[in-house]
JSON list of C-alpha atoms in Angstrom, two decimals:
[
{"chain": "A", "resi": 1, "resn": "UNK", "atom": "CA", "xyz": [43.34, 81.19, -39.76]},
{"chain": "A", "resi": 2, "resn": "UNK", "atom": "CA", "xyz": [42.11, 80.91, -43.45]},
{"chain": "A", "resi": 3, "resn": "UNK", "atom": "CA", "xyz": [39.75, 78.14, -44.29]},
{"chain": "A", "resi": 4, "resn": "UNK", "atom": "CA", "xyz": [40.54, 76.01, -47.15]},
{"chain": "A", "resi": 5, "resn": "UNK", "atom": "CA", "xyz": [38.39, 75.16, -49.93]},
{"chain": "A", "resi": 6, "resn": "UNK", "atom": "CA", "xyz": [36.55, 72.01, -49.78]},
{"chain": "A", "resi": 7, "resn": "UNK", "atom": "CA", "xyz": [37.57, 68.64, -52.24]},
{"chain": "A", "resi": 8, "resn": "UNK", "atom": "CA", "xyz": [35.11, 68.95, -55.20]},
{"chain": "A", "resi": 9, "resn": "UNK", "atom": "CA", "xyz": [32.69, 65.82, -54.07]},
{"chain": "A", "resi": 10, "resn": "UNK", "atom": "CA", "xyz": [29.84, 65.87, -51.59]},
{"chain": "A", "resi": 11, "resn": "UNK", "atom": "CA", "xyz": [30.65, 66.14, -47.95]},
{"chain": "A", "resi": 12, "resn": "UNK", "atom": "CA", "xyz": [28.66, 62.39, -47.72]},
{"chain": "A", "resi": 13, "resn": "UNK", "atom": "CA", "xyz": [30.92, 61.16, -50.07]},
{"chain": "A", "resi": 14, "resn": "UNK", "atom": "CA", "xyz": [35.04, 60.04, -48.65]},
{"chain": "A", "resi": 15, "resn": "UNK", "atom": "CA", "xyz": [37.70, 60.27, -50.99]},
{"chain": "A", "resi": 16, "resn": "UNK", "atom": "CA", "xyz": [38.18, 56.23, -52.67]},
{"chain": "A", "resi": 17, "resn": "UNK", "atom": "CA", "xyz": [41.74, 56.66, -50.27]},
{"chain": "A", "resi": 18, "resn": "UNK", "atom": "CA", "xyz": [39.96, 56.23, -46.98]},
{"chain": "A", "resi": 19, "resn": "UNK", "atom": "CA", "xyz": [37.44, 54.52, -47.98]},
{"chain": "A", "resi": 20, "resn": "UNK", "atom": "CA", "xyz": [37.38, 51.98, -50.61]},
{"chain": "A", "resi": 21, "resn": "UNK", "atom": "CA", "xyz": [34.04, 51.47, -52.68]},
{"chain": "A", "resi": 22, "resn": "UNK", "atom": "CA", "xyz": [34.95, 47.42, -52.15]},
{"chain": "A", "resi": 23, "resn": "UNK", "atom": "CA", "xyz": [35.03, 48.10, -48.03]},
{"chain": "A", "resi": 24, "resn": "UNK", "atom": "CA", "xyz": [32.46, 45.63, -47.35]},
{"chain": "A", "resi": 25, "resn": "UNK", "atom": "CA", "xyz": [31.14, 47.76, -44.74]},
{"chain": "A", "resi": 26, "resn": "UNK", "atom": "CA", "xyz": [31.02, 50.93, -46.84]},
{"chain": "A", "resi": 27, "resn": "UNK", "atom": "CA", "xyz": [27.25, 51.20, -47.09]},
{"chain": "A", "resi": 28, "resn": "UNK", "atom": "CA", "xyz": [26.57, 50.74, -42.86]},
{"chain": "A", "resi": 29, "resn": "UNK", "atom": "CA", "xyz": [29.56, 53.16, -42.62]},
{"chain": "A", "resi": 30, "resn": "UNK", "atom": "CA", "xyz": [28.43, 55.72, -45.25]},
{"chain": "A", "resi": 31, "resn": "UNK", "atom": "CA", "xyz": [24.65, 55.36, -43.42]},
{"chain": "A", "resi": 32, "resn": "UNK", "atom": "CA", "xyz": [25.89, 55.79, -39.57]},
{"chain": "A", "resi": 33, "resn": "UNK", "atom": "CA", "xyz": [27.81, 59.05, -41.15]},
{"chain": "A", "resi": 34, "resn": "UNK", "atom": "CA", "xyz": [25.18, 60.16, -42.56]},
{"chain": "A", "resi": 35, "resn": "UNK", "atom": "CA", "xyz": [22.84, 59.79, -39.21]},
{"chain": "A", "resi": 36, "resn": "UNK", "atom": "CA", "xyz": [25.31, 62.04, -37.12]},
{"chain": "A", "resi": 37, "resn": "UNK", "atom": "CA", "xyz": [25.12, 64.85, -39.46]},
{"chain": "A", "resi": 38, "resn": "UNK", "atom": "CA", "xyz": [21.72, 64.60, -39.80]},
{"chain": "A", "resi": 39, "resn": "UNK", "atom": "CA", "xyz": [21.47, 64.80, -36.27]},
{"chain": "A", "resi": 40, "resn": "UNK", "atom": "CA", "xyz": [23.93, 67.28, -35.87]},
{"chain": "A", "resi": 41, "resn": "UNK", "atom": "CA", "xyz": [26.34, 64.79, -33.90]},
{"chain": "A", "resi": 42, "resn": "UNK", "atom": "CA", "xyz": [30.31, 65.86, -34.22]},
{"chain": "A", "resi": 43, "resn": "UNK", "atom": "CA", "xyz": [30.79, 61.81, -35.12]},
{"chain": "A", "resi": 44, "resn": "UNK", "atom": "CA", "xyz": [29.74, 58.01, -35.20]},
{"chain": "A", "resi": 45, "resn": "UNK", "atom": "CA", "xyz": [31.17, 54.76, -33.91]},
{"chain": "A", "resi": 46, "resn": "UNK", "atom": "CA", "xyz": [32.79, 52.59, -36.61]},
{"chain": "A", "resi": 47, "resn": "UNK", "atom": "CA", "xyz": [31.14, 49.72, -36.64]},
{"chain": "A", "resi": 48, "resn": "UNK", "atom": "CA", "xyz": [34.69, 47.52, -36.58]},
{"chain": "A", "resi": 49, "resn": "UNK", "atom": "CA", "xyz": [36.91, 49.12, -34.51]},
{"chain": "A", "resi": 50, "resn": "UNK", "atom": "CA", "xyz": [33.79, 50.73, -32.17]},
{"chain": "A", "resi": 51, "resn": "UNK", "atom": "CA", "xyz": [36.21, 53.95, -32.39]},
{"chain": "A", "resi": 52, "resn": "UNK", "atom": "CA", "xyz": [34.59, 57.70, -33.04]},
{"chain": "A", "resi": 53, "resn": "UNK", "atom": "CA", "xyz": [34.87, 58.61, -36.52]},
{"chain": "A", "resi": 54, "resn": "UNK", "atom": "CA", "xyz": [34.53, 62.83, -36.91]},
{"chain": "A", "resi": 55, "resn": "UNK", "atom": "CA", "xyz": [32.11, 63.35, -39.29]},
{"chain": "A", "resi": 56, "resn": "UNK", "atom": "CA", "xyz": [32.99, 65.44, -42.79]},
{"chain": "A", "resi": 57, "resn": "UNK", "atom": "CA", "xyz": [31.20, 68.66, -41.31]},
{"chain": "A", "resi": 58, "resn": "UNK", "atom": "CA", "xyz": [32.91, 68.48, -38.65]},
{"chain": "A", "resi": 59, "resn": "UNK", "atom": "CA", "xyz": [35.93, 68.85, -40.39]},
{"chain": "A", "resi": 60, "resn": "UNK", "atom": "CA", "xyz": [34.38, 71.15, -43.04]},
{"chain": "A", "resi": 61, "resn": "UNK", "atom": "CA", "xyz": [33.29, 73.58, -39.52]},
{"chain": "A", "resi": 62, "resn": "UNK", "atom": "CA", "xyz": [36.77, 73.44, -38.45]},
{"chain": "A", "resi": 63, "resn": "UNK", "atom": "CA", "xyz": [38.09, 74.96, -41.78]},
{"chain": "A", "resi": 64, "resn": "UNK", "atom": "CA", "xyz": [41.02, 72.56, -42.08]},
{"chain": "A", "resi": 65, "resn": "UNK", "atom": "CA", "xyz": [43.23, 69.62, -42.41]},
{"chain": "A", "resi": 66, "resn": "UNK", "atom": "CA", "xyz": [44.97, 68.27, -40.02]},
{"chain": "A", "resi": 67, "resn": "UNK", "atom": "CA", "xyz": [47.34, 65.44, -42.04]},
{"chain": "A", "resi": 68, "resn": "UNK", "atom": "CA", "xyz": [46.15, 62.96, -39.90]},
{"chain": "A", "resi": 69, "resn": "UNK", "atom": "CA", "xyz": [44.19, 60.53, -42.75]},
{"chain": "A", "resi": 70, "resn": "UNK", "atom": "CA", "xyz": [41.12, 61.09, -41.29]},
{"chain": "A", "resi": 71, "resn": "UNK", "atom": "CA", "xyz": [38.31, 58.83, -43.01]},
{"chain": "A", "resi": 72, "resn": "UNK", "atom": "CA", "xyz": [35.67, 61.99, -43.79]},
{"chain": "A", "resi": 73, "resn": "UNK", "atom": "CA", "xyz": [38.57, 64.89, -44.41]},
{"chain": "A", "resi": 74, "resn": "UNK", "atom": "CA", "xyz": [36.55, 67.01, -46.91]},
{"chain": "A", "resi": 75, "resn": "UNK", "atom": "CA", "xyz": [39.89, 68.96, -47.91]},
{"chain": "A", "resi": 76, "resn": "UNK", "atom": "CA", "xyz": [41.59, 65.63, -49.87]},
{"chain": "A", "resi": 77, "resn": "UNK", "atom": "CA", "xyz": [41.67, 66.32, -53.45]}
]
């Protein structure tokens, strides 16, 4: 398998698509990703639906995309 190349933008940084800069939760979200790649963790909780959100390293490790709109996919253009 080939990796892909990475979307020009930081890996803390979601494309506007999956995450709006009006989300009123954006900066708790942005800060809880953050924390689990600080620490290394694969993910986070979201703090409104409590489910585990993969973290853009994660994603970055994997090498690709898999189509399914994933909040931190690295590879969106």
């Amino acid at each position: 398998m080939q990796q892909l190349p990475l979307a020009p933008r930081a890996l803390t940084e979601p494309h506007p698509s999956r995450l709006s800069p009006e989300h009123p939760r954006r900066a708790e979200i942005l800060r809880r990703h953050a924390d689990a790649m600080a620490s290394g963790q694969a993910g986070y909780l979201d703090p409104e639906t409590g489910l585990f959100v993969l973290t853009a390293k994660f994603f970055a490790d994997r090498g690709m995309c898999c189509g399914r709109g994933c909040r931190h996919c690295p590879y969106l253009q």
